[in-house]
Short mmCIF file of C-alpha atoms in Angstrom, two decimals:
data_model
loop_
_atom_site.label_atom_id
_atom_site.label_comp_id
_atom_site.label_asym_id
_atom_site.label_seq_id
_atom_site.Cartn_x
_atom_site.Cartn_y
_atom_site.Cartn_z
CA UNK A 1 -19.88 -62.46 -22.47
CA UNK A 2 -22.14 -59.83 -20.17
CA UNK A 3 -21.24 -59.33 -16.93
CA UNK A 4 -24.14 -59.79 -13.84
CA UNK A 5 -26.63 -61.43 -16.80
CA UNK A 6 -29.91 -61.60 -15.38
CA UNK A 7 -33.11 -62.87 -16.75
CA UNK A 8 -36.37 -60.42 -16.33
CA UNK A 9 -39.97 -61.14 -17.11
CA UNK A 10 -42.53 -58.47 -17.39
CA UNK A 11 -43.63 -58.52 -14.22
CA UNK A 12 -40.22 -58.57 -12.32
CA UNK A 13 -39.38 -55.24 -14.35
CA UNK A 14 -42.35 -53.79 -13.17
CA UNK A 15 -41.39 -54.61 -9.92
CA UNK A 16 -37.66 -53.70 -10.18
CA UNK A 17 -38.77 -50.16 -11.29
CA UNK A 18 -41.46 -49.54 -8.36
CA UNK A 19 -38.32 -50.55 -5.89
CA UNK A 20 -35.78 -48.38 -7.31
CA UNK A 21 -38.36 -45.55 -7.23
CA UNK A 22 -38.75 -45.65 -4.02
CA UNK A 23 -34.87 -46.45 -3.27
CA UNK A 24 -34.40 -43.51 -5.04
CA UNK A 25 -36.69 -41.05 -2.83
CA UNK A 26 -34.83 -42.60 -0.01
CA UNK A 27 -31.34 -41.97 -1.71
CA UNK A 28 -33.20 -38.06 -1.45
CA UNK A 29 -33.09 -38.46 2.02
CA UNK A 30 -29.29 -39.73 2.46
CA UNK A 31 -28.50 -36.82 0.32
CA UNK A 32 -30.14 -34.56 3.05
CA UNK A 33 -28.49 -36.13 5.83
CA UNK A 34 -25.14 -35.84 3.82
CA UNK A 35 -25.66 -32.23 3.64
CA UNK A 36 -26.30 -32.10 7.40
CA UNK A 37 -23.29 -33.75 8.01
CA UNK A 38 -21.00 -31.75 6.03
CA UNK A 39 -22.88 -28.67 8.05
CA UNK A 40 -22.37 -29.91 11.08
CA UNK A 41 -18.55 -30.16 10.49
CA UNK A 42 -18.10 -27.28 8.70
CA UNK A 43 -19.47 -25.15 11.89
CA UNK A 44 -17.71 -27.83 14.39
CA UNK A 45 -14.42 -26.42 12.36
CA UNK A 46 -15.65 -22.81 12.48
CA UNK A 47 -15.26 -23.24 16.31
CA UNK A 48 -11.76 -23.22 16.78
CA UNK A 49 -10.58 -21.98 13.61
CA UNK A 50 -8.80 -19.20 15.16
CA UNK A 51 -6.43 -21.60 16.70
CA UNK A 52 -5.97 -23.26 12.70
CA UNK A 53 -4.18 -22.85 9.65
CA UNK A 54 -5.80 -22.47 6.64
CA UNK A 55 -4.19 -26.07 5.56
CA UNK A 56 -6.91 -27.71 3.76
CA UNK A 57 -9.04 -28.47 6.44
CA UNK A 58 -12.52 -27.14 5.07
CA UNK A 59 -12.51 -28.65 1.61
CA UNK A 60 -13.94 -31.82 3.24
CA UNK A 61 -17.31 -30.16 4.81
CA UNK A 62 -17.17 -28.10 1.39
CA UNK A 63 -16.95 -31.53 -0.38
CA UNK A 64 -19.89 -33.28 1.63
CA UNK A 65 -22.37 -30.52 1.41
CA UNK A 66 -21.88 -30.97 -2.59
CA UNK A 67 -22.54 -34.09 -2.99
CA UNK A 68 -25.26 -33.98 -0.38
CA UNK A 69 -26.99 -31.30 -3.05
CA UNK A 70 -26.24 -33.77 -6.44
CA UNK A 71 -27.54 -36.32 -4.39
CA UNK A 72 -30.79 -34.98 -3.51
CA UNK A 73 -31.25 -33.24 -7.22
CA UNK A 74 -29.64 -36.65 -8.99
CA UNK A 75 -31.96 -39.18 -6.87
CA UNK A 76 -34.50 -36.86 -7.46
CA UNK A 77 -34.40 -37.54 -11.32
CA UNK A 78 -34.20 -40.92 -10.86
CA UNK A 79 -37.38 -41.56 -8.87
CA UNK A 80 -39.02 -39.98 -11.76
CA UNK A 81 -37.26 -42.44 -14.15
CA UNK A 82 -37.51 -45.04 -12.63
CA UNK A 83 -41.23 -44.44 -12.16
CA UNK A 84 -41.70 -43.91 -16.17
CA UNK A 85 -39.86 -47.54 -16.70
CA UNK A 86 -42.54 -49.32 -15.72
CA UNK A 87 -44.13 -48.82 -19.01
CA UNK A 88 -41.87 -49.73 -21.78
CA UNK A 89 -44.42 -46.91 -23.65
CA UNK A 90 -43.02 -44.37 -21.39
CA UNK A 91 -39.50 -45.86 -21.14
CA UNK A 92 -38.81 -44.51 -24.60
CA UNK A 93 -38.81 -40.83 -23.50
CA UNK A 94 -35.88 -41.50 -21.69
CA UNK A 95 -34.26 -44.23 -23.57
CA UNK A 96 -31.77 -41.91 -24.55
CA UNK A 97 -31.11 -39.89 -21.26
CA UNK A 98 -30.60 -43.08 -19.19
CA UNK A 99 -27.01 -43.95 -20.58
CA UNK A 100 -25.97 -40.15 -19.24
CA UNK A 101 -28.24 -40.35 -16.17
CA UNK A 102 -26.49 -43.49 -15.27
CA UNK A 103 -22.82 -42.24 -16.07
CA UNK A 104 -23.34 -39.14 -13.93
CA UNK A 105 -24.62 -41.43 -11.33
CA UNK A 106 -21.42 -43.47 -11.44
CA UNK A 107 -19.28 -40.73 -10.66
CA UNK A 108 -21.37 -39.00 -8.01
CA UNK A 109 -20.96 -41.93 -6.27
CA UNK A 110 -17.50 -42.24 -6.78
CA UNK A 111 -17.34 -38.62 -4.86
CA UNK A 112 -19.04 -39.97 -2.36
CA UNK A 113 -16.25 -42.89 -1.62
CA UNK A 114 -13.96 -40.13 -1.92
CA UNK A 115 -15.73 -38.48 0.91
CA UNK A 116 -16.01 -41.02 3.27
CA UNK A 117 -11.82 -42.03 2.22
CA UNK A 118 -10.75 -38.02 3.02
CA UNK A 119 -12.79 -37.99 6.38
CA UNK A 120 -10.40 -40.87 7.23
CA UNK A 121 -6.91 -39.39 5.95
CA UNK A 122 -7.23 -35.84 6.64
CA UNK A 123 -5.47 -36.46 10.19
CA UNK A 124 -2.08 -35.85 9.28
CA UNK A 125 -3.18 -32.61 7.71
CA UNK A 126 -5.21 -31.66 10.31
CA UNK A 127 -2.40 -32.25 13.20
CA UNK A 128 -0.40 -29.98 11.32
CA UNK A 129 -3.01 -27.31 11.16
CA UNK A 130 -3.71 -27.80 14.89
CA UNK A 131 0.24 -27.34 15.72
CA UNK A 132 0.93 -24.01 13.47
CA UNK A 133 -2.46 -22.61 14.45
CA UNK A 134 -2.32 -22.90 17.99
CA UNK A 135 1.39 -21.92 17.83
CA UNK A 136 0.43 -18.11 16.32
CA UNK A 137 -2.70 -18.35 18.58
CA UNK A 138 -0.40 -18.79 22.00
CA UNK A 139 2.39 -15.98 20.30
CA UNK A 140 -0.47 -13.79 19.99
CA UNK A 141 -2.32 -14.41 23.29
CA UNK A 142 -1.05 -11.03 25.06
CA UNK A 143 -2.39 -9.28 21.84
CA UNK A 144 -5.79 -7.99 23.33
CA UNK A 145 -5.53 -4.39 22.68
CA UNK A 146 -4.33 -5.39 18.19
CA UNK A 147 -7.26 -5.42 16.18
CA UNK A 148 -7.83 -9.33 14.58
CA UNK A 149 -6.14 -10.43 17.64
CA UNK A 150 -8.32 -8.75 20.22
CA UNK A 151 -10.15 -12.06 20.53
CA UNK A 152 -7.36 -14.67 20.82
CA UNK A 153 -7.07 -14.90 24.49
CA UNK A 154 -10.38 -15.43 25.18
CA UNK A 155 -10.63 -18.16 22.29
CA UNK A 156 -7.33 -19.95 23.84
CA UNK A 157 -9.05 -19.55 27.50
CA UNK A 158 -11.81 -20.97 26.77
CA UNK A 159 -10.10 -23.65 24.57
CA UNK A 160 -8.01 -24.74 27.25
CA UNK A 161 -11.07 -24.88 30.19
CA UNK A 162 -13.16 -26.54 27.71
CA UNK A 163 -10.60 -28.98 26.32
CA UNK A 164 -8.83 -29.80 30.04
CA UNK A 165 -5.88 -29.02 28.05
CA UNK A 166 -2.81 -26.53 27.92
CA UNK A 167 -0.30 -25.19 25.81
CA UNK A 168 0.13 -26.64 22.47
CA UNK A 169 1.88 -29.91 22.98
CA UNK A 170 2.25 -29.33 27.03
CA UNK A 171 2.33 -26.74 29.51
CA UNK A 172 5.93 -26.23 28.93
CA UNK A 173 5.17 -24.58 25.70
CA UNK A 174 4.16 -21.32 27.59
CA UNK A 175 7.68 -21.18 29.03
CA UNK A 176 9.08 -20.33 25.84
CA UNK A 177 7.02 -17.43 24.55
CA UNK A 178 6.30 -14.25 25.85
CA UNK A 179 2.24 -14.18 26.85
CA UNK A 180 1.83 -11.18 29.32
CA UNK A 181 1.39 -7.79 27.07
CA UNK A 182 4.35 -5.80 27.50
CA UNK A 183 2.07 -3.24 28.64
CA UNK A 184 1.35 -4.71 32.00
CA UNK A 185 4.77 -5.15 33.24
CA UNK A 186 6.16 -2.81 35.70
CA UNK A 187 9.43 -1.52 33.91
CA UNK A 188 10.51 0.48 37.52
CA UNK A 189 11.04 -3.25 38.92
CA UNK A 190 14.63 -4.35 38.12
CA UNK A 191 14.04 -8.32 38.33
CA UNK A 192 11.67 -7.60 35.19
CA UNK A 193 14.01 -5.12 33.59
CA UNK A 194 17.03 -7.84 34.48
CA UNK A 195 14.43 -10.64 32.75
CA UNK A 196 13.75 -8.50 29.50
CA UNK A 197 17.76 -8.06 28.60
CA UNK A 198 18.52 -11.51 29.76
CA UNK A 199 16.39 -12.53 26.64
CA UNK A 200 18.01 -12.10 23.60
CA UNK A 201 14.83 -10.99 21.99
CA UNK A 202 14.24 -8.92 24.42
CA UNK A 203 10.86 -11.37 25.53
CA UNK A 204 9.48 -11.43 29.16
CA UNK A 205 9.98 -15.31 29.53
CA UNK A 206 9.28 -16.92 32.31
CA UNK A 207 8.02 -20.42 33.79
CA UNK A 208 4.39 -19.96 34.31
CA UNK A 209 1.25 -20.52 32.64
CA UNK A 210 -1.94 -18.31 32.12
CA UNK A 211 -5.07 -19.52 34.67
CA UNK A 212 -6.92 -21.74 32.37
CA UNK A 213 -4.26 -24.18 32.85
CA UNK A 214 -4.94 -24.95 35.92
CA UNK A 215 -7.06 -28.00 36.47
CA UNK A 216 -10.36 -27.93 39.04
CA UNK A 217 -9.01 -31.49 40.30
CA UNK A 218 -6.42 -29.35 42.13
CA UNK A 219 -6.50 -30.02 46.01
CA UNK A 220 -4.97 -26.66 46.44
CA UNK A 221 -5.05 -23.52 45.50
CA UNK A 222 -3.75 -23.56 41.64
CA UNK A 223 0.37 -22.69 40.97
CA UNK A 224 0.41 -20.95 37.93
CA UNK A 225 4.25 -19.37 38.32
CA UNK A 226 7.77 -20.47 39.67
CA UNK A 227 7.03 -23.90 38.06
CA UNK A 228 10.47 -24.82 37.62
CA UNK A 229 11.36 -23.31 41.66
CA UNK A 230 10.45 -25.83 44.32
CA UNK A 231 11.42 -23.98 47.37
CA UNK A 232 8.86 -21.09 45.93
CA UNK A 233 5.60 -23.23 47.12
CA UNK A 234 5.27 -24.57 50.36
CA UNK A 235 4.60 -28.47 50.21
CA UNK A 236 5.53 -28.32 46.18
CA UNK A 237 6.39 -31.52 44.49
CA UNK A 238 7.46 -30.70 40.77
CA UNK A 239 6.86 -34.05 39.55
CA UNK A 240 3.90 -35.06 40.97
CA UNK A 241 1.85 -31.88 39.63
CA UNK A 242 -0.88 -34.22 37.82
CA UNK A 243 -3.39 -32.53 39.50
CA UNK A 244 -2.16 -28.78 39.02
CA UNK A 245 -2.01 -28.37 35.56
CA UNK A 246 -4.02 -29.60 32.93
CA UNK A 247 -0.85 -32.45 31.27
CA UNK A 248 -2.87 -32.74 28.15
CA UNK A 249 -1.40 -30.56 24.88
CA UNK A 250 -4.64 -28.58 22.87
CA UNK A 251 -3.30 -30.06 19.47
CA UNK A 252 -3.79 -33.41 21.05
CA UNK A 253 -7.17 -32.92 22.70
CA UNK A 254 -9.02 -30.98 19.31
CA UNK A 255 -6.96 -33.52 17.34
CA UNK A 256 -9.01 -36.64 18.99
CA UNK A 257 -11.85 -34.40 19.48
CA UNK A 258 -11.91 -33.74 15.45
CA UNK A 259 -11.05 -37.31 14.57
CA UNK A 260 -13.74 -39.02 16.79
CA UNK A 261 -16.12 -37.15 15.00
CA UNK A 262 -14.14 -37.65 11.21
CA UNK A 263 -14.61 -41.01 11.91
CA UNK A 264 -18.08 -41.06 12.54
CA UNK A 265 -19.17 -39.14 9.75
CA UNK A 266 -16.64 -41.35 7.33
CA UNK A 267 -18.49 -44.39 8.24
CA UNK A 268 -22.33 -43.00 8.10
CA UNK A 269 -20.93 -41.74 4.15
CA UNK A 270 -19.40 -45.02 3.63
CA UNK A 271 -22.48 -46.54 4.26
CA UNK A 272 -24.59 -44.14 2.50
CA UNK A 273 -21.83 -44.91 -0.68
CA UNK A 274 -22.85 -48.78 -0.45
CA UNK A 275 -26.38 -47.56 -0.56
CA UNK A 276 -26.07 -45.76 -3.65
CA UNK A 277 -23.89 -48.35 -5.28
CA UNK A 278 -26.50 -50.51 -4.70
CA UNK A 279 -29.45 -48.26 -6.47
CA UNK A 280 -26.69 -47.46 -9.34
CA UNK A 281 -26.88 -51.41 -9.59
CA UNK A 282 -30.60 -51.93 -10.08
CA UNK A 283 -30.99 -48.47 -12.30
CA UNK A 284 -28.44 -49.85 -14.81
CA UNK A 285 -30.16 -53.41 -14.91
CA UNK A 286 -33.58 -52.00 -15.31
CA UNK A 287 -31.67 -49.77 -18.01
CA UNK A 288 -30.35 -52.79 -20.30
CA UNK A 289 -33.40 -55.28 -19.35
CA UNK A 290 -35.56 -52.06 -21.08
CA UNK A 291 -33.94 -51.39 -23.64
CA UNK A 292 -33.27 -55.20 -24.58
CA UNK A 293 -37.27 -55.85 -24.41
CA UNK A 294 -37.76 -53.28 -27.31
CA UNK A 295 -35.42 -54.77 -29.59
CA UNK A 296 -37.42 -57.98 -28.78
CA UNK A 297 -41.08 -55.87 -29.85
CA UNK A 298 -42.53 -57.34 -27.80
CA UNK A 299 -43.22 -55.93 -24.01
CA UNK A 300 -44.67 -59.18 -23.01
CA UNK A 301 -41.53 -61.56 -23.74
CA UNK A 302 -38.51 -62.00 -21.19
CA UNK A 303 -35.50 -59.90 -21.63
CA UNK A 304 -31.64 -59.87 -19.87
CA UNK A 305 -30.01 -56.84 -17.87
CA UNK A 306 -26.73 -57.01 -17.39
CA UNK A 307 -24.01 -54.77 -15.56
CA UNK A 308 -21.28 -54.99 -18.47
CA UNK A 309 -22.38 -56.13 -22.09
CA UNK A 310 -18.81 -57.40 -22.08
CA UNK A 311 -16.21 -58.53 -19.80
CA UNK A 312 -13.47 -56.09 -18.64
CA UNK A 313 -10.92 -58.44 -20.54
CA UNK A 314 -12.87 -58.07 -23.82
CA UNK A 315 -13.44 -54.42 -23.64
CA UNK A 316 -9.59 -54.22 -22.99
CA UNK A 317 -8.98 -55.92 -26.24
CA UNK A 318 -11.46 -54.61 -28.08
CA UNK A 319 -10.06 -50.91 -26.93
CA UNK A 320 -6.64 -51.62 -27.74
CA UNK A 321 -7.56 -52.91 -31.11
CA UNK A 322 -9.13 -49.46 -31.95
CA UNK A 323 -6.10 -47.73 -29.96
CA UNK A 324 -3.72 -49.96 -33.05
CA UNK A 325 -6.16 -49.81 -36.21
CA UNK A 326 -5.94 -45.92 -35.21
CA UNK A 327 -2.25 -45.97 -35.06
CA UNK A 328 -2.07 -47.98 -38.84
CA UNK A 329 -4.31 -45.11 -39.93
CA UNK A 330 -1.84 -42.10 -39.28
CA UNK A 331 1.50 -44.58 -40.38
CA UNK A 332 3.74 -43.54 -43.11
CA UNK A 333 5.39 -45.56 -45.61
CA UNK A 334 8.60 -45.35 -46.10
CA UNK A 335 9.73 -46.61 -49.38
CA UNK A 336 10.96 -44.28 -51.96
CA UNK A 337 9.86 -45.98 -54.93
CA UNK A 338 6.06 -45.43 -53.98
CA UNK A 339 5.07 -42.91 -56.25
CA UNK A 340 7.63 -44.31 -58.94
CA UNK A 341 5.41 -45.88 -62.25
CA UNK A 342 6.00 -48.94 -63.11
CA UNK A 343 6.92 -50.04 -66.38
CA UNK A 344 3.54 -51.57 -66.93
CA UNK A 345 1.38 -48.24 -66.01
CA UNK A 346 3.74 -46.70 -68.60
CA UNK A 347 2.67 -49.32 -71.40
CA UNK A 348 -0.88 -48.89 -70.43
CA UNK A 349 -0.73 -44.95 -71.18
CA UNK A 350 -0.25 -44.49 -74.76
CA UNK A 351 1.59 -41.53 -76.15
CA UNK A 352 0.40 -39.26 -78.18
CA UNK A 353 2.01 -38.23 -81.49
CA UNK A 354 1.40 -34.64 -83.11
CA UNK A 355 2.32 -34.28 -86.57
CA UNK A 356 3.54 -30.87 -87.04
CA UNK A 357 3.31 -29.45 -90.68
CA UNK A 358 6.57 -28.86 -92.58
CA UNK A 359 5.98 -25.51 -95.35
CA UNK A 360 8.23 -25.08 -98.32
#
């Protein structure tokens, strides 16, 4: 039994192909604004890529701008198709590219539930591309005069003034890596001489944080140094810095800055998905109510469209018949008297006698 069975009259498939047409021109314009989307992130990554790993991040933009292109050039095709099947005259032209048409339909949209699903699981891959990027990006900060790293302080400043954020996870992060350049200490001073060997790396370490940690809420003048000293600052309450320092990690702050806008864009392509699902619909009932109509000769009479010609249940059977009648096909016998004759066979096969002449 078909699946979704519909009746159509003449004039209802008329008017089923004028609405698709113009569903499809507007399935052109979701395909535009999926390409813009995928844009859009793709240079909202490009941003603050410096401070990522190349963990599959970009695939996703990569992935939208695709199907934002098939969808433009696939909906494109379809307006015209649709157009055509409004005369079963001109329906025949494409009688035999609409089975294709609607099979490559059915899994561009299935790309696009896959984008709008990877917009909404790609956090746990993106944290961790946030936390190892913006690990070598802080390593590398005091970098400035390496080339390909020239660039990584200013990209970290201006993440963390942008951002109201610092350090990776927290402030405290600077404490453990070495972020003034070697270069700029003053090796004639014993306390930093006495700091270098102290380190068993030999890394200038010490409890302070570069100044676009320090918050503009600040009621004084911003402590960047002797964080962990609170007889260095008069008036200096370690635990109630809130105000000082920017408490906020970066990885958190791009992580809900990147997600906000992940979700966003997964829901306009989820939507856009439902949209197409629902022009796939109507294209493959205009297909079947067409096609039915000419085995009917005549264009005038009613016809059915249907989804499935069969139920899932009955295509499973009938596809696991064919899956066994192939299987008797290649199956070999096993007895050993199969290519013995039989008694009778021998009876039925005369024998031949050739006298032979005797000579005296």
């Amino acid at each position: 039994m078909a699946v979704g069975k519909v009746t159509f009259s003449k004039a209802e498939r008329e008017k089923l192909a004028e609405v698709l047409w113009l569903l499809n021109w507007i399935s052109v314009v979701t395909g535009v604004i999926l390409f813009s989307l995928g844009l859009f992130l793709k240079v909202e990554i490009q941003k603050w890529a410096e401070v990522m790993s190349e963990h599959g991040t970009f695939y996703v933009p990569h992935m939208l701008i695709t199907t934002g292109l098939a969808a433009c050039c696939i909906n494109y095709l379809g307006g015209q198709i649709c157009l055509d099947c409004a005369d079963t005259n001109k329906f025949l032209r494409w009688k035999l590219v609409m089975m294709p048409y609607i099979v490559c339909t059915f899994f561009f949209t299935s790309c696009i539930l896959a984008g709008a699903l990877m917009c909404y699981s790609i956090r746990s891959q993106l944290e961790e591309s946030l936390f190892l990027g913006l690990r070598n990006a802080m390593r590398y900060y005091k970098d400035t005069d390496t080339p390909g790293r020239c660039y990584l302080k200013r990209t970290v400043d201006m993440l963390q003034i942008q951002f109201q954020c610092c350090g990776n996870t927290g402030y405290r992060d600077w404490f453990q890596i070495q972020w003034i350049s070697s270069r700029y200490l003053d090796m004639t001073n014993s306390a930093v001489v006495d700091r270098l060997r102290s380190n068993v790396e030999g890394k200038y370490l010490m409890d302070g944080v570069p100044f676009s940690c320090c918050s503009t809420f600040s009621p004084r003048p911003c402590i960047q140094q002797h964080l962990n000293n609170r007889t260095a600052h008069l008036h200096y309450d370690q635990q109630s810095q809130q105000q000082n320092l920017w408490r906020r990690g970066c990885r958190q702050a791009l992580l809900d800055h990147y997600t906000g806008i992940m979700e966003s864009i997964g829901l306009t392509v989820l939507l856009i998905w439902l949209f197409e699902l629902l022009v796939l619909t109507g294209v493959r009932y205009l297909q079947t109510a067409m096609e039915n109509v000419l085995l009917l000769g005549d264009p005038d009479l009613e016809s059915y469209g249907w989804i499935l010609e069969n139920s899932l249940a009955e295509m499973a059977r009938s596809n696991f018949n064919i899956i066994k009648n192939l299987g008797k096909c290649y199956q070999v016998d096993d007895d050993p008297n199969i290519n013995v004759p039989t008694a009778a066979a021998e009876r039925e096969v005369p024998s031949q006698q050739v006298q032979v002449p005797v000579t005296s």
